[in-house]
Every structure is written in structure tokens, then in C-alpha cells.
Coordinates of C-alpha atoms and ligand atoms in Angstrom, one line a residue:
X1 CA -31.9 -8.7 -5.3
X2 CA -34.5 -10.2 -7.0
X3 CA -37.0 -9.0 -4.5
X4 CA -36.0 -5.2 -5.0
X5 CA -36.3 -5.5 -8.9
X6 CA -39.7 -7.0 -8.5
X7 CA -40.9 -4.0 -5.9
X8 CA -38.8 -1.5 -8.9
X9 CA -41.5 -3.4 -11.3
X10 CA -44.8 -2.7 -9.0
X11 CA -44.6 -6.0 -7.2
X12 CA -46.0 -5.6 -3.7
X13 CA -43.3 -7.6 -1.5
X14 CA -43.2 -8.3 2.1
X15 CA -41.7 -5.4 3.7
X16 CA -38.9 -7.5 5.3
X17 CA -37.4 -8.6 2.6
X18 CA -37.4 -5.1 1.6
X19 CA -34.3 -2.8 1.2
X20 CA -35.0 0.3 1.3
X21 CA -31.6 1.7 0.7
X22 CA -31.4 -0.6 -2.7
X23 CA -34.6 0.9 -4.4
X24 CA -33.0 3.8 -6.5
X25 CA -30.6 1.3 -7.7
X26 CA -33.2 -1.3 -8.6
X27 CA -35.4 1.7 -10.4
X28 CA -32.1 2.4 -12.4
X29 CA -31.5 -1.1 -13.1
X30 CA -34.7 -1.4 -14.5
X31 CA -34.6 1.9 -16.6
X32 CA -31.5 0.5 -18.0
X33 CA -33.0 -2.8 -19.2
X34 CA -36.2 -1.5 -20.1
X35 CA -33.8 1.3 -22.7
X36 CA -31.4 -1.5 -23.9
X37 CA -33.9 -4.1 -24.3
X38 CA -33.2 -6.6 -22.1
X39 CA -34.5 -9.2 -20.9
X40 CA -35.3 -8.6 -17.2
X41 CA -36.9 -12.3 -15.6
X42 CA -38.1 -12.4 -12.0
X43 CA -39.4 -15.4 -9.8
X44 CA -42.7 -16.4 -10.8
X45 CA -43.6 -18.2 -7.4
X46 CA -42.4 -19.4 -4.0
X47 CA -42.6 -21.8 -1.4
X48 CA -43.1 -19.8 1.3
X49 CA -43.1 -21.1 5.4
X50 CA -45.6 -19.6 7.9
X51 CA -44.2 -17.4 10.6
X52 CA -46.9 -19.0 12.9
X53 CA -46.1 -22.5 11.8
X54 CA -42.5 -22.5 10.7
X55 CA -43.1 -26.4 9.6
X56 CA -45.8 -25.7 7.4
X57 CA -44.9 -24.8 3.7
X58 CA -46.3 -23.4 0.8
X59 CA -46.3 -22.0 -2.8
X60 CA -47.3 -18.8 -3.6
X61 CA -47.7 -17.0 -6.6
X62 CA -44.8 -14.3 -6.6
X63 CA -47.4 -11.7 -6.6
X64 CA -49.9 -13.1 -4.3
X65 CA -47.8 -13.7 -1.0
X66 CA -50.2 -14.2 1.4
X67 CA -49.7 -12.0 4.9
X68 CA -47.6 -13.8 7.5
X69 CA -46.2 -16.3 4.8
X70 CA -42.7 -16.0 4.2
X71 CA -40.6 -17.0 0.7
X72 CA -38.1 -19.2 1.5
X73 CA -36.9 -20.8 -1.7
X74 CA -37.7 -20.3 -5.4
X75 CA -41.2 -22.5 -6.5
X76 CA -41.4 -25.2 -9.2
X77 CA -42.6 -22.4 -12.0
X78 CA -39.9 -20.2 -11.3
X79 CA -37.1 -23.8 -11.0
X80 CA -38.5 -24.3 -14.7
X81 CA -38.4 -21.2 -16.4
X82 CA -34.9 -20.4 -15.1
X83 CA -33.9 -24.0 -16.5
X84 CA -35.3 -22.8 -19.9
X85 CA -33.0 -19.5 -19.6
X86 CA -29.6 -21.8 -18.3
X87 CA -29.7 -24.0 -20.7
X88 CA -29.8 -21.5 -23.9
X89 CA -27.2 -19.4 -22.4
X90 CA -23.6 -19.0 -23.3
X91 CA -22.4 -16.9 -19.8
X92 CA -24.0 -16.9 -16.7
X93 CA -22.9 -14.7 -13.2
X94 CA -24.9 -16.5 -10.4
X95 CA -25.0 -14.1 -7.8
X96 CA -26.3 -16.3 -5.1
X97 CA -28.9 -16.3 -2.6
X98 CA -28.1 -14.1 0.5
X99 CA -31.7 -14.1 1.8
X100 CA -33.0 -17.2 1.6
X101 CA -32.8 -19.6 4.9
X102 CA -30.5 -22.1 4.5
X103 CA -32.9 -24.6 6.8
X104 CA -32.9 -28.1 4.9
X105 CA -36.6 -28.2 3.3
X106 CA -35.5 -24.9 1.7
X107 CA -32.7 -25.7 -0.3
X108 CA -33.9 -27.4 -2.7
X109 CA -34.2 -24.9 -5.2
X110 CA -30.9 -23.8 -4.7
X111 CA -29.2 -27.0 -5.4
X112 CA -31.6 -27.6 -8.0
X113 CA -30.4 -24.3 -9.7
X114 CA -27.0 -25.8 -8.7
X115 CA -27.4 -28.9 -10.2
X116 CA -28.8 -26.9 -13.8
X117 CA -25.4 -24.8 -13.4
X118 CA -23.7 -28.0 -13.4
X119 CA -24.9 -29.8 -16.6
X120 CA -24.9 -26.2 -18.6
X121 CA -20.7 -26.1 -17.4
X122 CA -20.4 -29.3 -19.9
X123 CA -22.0 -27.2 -22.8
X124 CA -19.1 -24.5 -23.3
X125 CA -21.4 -22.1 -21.2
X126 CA -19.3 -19.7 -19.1
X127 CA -20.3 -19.9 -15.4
X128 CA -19.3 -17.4 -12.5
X129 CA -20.7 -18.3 -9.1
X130 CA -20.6 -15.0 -6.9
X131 CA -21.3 -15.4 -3.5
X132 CA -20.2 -17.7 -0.2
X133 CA -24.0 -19.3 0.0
X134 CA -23.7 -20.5 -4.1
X135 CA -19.9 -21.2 -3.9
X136 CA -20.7 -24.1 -1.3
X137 CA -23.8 -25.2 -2.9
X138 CA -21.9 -25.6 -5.9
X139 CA -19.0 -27.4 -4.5
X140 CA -21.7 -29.6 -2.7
X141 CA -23.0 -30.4 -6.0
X142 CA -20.3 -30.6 -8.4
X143 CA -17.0 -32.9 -8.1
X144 CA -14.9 -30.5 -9.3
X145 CA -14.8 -26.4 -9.6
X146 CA -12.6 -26.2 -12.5
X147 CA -15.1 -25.4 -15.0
X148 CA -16.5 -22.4 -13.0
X149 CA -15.3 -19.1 -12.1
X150 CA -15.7 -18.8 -8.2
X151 CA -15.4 -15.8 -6.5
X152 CA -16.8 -16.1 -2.7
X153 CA -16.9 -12.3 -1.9
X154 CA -19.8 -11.2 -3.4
X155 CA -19.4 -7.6 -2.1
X156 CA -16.1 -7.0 -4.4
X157 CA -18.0 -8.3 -7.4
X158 CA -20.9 -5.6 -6.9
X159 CA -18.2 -3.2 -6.8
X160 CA -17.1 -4.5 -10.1
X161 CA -19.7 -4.6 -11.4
X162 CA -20.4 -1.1 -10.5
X163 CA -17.1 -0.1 -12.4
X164 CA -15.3 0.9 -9.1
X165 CA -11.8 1.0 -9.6
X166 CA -10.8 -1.7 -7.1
X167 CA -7.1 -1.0 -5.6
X168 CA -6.0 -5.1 -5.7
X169 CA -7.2 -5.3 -9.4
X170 CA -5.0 -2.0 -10.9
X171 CA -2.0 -3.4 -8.9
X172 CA -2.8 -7.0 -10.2
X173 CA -2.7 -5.1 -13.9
X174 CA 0.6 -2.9 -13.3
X175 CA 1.7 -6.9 -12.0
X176 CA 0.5 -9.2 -14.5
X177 CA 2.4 -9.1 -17.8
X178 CA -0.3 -8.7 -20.5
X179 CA 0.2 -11.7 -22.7
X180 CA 0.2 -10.7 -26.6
X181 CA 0.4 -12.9 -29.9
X182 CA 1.5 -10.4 -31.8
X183 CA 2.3 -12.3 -34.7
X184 CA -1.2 -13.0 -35.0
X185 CA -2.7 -9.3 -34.2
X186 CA 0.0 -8.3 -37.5
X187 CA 1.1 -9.7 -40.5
X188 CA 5.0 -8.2 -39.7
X189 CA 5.2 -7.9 -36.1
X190 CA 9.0 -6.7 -36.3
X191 CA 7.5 -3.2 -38.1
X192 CA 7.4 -0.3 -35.9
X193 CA 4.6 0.7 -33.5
X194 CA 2.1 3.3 -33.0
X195 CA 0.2 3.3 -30.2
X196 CA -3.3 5.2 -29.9
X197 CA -3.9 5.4 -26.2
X198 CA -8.0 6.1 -25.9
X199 CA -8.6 5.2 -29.2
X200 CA -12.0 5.8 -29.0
X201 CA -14.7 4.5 -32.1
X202 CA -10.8 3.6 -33.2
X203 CA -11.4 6.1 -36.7
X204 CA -7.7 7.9 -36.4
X205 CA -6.2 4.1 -36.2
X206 CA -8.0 2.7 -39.0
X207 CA -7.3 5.7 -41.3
X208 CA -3.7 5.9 -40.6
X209 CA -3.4 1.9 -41.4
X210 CA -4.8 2.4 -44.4
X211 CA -2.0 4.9 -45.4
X212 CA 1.1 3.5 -43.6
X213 CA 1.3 -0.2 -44.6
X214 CA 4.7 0.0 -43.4
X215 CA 4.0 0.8 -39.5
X216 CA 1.6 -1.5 -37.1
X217 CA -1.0 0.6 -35.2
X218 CA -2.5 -0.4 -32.1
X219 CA -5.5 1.1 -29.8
X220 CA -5.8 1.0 -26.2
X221 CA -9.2 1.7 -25.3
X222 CA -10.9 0.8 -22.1
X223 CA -14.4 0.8 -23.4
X224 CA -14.7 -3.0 -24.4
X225 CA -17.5 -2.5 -26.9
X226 CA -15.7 0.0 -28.5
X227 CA -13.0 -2.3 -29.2
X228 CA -15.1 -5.2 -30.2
X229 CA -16.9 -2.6 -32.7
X230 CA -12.8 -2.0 -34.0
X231 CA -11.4 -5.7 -34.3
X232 CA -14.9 -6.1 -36.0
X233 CA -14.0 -3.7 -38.6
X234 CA -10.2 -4.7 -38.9
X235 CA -11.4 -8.3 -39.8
X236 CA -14.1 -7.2 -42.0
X237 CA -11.5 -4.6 -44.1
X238 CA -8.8 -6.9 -43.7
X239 CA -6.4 -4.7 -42.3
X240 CA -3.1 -6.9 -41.1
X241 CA -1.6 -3.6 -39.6
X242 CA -3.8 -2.3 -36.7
X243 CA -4.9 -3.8 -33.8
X244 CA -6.8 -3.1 -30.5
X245 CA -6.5 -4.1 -27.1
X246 CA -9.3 -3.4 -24.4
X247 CA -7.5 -2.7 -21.7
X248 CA -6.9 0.4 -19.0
X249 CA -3.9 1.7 -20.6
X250 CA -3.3 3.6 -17.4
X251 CA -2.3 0.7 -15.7
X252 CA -1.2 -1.7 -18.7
X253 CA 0.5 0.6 -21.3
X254 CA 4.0 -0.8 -19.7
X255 CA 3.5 -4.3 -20.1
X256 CA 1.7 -4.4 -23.4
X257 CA 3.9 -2.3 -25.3
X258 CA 7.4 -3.7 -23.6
X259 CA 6.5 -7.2 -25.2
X260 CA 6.2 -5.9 -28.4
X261 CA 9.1 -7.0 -30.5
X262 CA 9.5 -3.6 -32.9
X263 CA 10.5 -0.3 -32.4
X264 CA 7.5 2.4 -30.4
X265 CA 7.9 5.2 -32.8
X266 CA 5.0 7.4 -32.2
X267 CA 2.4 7.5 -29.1
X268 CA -1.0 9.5 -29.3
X269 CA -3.4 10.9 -27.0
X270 CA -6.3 12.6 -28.5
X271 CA -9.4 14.5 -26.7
X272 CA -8.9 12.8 -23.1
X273 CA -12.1 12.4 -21.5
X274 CA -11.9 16.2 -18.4
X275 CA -14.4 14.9 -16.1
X276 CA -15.0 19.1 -15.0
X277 CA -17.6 17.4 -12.6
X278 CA -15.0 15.6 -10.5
X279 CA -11.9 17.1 -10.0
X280 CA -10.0 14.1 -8.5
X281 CA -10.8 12.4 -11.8
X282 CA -9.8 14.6 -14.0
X283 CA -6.7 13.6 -15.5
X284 CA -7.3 10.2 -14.3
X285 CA -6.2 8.5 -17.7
X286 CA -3.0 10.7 -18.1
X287 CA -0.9 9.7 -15.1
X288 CA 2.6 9.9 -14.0
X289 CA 3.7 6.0 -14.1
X290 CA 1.7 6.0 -18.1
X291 CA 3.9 9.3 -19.1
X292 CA 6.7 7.3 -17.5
X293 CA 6.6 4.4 -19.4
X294 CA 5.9 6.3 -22.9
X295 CA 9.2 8.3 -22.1
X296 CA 11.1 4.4 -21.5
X297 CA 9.7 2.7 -24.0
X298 CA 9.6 5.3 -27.1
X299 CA 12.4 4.6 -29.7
X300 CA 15.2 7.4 -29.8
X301 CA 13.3 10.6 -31.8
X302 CA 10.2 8.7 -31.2
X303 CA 7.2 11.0 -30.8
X304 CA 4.1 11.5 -28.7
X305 CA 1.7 13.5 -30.1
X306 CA -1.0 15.6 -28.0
X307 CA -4.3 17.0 -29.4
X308 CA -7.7 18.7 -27.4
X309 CA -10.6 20.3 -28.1
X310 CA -9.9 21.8 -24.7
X311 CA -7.4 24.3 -23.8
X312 CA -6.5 23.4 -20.1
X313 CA -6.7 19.9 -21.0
X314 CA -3.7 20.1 -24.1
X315 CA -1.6 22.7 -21.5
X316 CA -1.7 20.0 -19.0
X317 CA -1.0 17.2 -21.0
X318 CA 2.2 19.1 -22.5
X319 CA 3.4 19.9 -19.0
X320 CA 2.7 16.4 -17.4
X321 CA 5.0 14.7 -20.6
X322 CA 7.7 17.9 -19.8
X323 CA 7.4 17.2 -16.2
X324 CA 7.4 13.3 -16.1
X325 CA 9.4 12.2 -19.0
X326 CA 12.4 11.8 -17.7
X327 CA 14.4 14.8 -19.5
X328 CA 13.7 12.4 -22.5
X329 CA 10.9 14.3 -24.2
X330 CA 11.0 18.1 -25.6
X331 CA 8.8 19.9 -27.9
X332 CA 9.2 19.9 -31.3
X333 CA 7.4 22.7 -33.0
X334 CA 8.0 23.5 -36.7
X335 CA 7.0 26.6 -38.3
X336 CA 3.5 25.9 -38.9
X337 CA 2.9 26.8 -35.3
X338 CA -0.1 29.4 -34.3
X339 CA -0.3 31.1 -30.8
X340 CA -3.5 31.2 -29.3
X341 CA -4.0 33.2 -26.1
X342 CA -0.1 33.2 -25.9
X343 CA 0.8 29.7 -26.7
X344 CA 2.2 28.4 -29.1
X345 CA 0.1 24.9 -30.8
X346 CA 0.2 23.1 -33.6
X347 CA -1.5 24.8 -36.2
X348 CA -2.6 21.6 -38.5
X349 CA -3.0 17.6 -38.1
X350 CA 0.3 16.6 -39.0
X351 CA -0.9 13.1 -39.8
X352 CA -3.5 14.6 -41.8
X353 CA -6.3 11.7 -40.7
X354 CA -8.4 12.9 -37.9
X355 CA -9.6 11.4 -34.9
X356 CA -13.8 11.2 -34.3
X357 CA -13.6 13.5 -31.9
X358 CA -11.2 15.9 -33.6
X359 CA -13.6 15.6 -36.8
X360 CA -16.6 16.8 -34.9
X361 CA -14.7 19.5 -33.2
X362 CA -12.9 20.9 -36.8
X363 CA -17.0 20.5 -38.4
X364 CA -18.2 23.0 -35.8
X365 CA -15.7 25.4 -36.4
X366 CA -13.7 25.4 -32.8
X367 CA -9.9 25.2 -32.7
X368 CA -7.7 22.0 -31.6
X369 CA -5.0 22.6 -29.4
X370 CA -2.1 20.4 -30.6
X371 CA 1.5 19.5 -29.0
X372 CA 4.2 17.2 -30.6
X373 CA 7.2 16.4 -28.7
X374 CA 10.2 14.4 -29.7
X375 CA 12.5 11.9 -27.7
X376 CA 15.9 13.2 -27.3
X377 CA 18.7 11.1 -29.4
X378 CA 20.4 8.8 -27.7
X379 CA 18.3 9.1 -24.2
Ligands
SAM1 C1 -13.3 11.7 -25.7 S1 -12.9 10.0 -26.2 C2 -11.8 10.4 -27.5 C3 -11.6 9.2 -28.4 C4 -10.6 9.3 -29.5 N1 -9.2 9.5 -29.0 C5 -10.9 10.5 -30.4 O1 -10.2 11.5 -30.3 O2 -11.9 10.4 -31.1 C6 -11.8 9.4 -24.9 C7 -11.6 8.0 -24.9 O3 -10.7 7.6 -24.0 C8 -11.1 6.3 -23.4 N2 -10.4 6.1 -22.1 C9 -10.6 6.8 -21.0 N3 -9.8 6.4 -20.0 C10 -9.1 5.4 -20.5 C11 -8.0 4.5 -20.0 N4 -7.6 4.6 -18.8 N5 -7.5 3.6 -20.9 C12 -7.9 3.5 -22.2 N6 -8.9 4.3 -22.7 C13 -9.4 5.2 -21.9 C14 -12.6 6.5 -23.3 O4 -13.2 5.2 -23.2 C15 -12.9 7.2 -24.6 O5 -13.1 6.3 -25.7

């Protein structure tokens, strides 16, 4: 990989250890860093073995790779300014070397690297070793694996990485019971629940905290930073009644909320992401097995209250909720209710704190399309 990112850079590299197919990724990689400001570090030199000579070996300059040498293993320059990286780092993914020959003279540097990833494991430094060719140098280095993360299939992790939905990891999340404190995300964890699911910048959870000491509010969001932004600002307000929880709540709404000792009183979806460009996706968050377990777990009367800027998006929420809860969920309009191209929607925020995304829509003027529906007594 690193060779790709160096060609993405302007490095000339010898043309077999190109990949041609990699080089719009490594462009975009590079583009990413260069706008978020990070770091990107390369090799600085080699030891490289000539292909007339295979016994003779060399180091080279990373940019100055003389024709008909060949890198084999990472040079003492690049050893020490990786060492300097390691050992000021608090998480590491070693992705390992796929390239290099394994032939003994050239694995040095690997088990030096190894031997670095070691020592930095002792120092509360969070390791994951990606890979077959790292996994056994490790374990041929270290006595025990314990202190690492080791996953041996490196082509999963790319897809991971990528944000691929991976089939084994949703089933392991509808599997795995999500394990909550939640006497320490809440000062009363026996008060009722409302549940934001796509909570967003987390605005709509925060305001209606503020107003309702007497009910816990939680966010599911699946953007991580989102939700590290939110628990920031519940500890700095020192809120003790909302929470969030970074988690696809696709997959995870049943076993988070079923653990919950309170009553679910009220569930909200607000301003889905319609991905218009990919059809398959569009309704990707909303899903049968979600709408399922909202209709099981919500208290009896509970509600589940639906808002979009977008038409088609609020009509199909409405009718998935009909269609999927179970007979357990029907509308419950009041007489505030508008029509708007023959349907009938909620004509105001009933909560009367707006989501972000609801705020920008109601500054430029547009309409919401709103739905509340009710849980049938006793059901
Ligand atoms: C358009 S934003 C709306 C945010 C907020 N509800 C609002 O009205 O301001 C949609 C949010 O849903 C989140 N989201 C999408 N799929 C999700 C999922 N499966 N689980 C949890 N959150 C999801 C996105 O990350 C995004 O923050």
C-alpha cells in the first residue's frame, strides 16, 4: 500500500510493485489526508536485492531506486522514523506486509517493526495487527496475543474499512446483546424512555432534556463523531437525562432498548437520510425487523413520531410503521392536521423543539411532513 500512496505523491516506483487498479483509491486517500490534515508518512529508504544477483543487498533512498534493484524490506531511516511515530501513538492498525519476500535476510524490518509493536502494547497503546504475514510475525515475536487485536484476513478489514456493510458483522449485531450501564448513562434509569433513532448533531435530544427532567432521552446515531460531539456536550451541560449510543440502530434498536429497565414511551425518526442516487439504499435505515421491534417494545399508547422534509420519504415511513407494526400502531391525528396534496400531516411540532435538520428546513420556508401514531391499549 505504501508503494501506491508514494506513486499518488509523485514518487517514481518500480512498475512491479505497481497496482494499477489501486491508483484512484490511493489519489483519493491522499486528497483526504491532504483536506483533513493528516499526517500521511511513507518509507524513506529500502534495502533493496538485485534481480541479477539475488544475494547482493542494498539501501536505497525511497526515491532513488536504482533500475534492476528491487525493495525488499523497509531501510534503517524508514525502521527509525516509524519507531518515533509507534512509540507516541495511542492506536495503531498494522496492516501488514503483503509484498515484501519473506526470504530470511529480508525480514528484519518486519520483526523489527514487530518487536516496536510489542513494547508500545505495554504502554496502553491500542494495537490491531491486520494481515496473515504480521499476525505470524507477531506471534513469532511476542509470548502472548492478548494485548493485540488480531485479525488474519486482511481483505475483510479493507472492506471495513471501506464502510461495506459486511453480512457476518449485522448478524453478529442483531446476535450480540448490546451491553448498557444505564445507571450510569442516567441519574434515574427507572424513568421512561425516548428514543431518537438518527439523532443526528443530537439538537432535538438535548432540547427536549432540558425541558422534560422527568423522561431519559437517548440517541442512536451511527455516525460516531457525531456522538462523541453529543456525550461531549451532555457532560459539559451536565445533563443526567440524555444519552447517546453510536451504534446502527437498524440492527441494534432491539437489544439496546429491551435492556432498558423503564417504560419506551415515545420513538422518533426525523429527516431519514433518501439516498435518491441508489435505490436499493433508500430506506436502508427504516427496515422491517427496526419497525418490528419499535411496535414490541413501545409501552401501551406509546408513540412514534415521524417527520421529513420530504414527501415520499414521510408517506413511506407512515405506511412501513402501518404495514409492519404488528396491528399495534395507528395514527393519531388531532385537529391541528393540514392536508397537503391530499394528505393529511401534522400541521406543527408537537414537541415544540426542533430537530437540526427540521430547523434548516422551517428557516427556508419549505413544509415538514409529519405523522404521529399511537400504540393500541393493551396490545
Ligand atoms: C439527515 S440526518 C437527520 C438527523 C436528525 N434526525 C435531524 O433531523 O436533524 C440523518 C441521520 O441519520 C443517521 N443514520 C443513518 N442511518 C442510520 C442507522 N442505520 N442508524 C443510526 N443512525 C443512522 C445519519 O448518520 C444522520 O446523522
Amino acid at each position: 500500500m505504501s508503494f501506491q500512496i508514494m506513486r499518488a505523491l509523485g514518487h517514481s516506483i518500480p512498475t512491479n510493485l505497481v497496482e494499477r487498479d489501486a491508483h484512484k483509491a490511493a489519489l483519493d486517500i491522499v486528497q483526504f489526508a491532504h483536506d483533513k490534515n493528516v499526517l500521511m508518512s511513507y518509507p524513506k529508504d529500502f534495502w533493496c536485492t538485485n534481480q541479477h544477483l539475488p544475494t547482493e543487498l542494498e539501501v536505497f533512498p525511497a526515491h532513488g531506486v536504482s533500475a534492476s534493484w528491487l525493495p525488499v524490506d523497509l531501510g534503517p531511516r524508514s525502521l527509525e522514523e516509524i519507531y518515533s511515530l509507534v512509540i507516541n501513538s495511542k492506536k495503531i492498525i498494522w496492516i501488514g506486509p503483503v509484498k515484501f519476500s519473506s526470504s530470511k535476510p529480508c525480514t528484519v524490518g518486519t520483526s523489527k517493526l514487530a518487536q516496536m509493536l510489542c513494547k508500545q502494547s505495554q504502554c496502553e497503546c491500542e494495537i490491531t495487527i491486520v494481515g496473515s504475514t504480521a499476525c505470524e510475525v507477531i506471534k513469532n515475536e511476542s509470548n502472548s496475543l492478548s494485548s493485540f487485536n488480531v485479525l488474519e484476513n486482511a481483505s475483510v478489514v479493507w472492506e471495513f474499512l471501506k464502510e461495506q456493510k459486511l453480512p457476518g458483522v449485522m448478524s453478529l449485531n442483531r446476535a450480540y446483546p448490546f451491553e448498557i450501564d444505564w445507571s450510569m448513562a442516567y441519574h434515574d434509569a427507572s424513568q421512561p424512555l425516548v428514543v431518537d433513532i438518527g439523532s443526528g448533531n443530537g439538537l432535538f435530544i438535548m432540547g427536549m432534556a432540558q425541558n422534560r427532567k422527568d423522561l431519559n432521552f437517548l440517541g442512536l446515531e451511527i455516525n460516531g463523531k457525531l456522538v462523541r460531539r453529543c456525550l461531549d456536550s451532555v457532560h459539559q451541560s451536565g445533563i443526567r437525562n440524555a444519552y447517546f449510543i453510536g451504534s446502527n440502530a437498524t440492527t441494534t434498536f432491539r437489544s439496546i432498548v429491551s435492556s432498558y429497565p423503564g417504560e419506551l414511551v415515545l420513538v422518533s425518526v426525523q429527516c431519514p437520510n433518501p439516498d435518491f442516487n441508489k435505490p436499493e439504499n433508500r430506506w436502508s435505515m427504516l427496515q422491517r425487523s427496526l419497525i418490528e421491534a419499535v411496535a414490541d417494545l413501545l409501552a401501551s399508547k406509546g408513540k412514534v413520531f415521524l417527520q421529513s422534509d420530504v414527501e415520499a420519504v414521510a408517506m413511506r415511513m407512515k405506511e412501513q410503521f402501518l404495514q409492519y407494526g404488528k396491528g399495534k400502531l395507528h395514527l393519531s391525528h388531532d385537529q391541528y392536521n393540514i392536508r397537503i396534496n391530499g394528505n393529511a400531516w401534522l400541521k406543527e411540532n408537537p414537541f415544540g423543539i426542533r430537530s437540526d435538520w427540521e430547523q434548516h428546513v422551517i428557516d427556508r420556508g419549505a413544509p415538514m411532513y409529519r405523522v404521529m401514531l399511537s400504540k393500541s391499549t393493551g396490545s
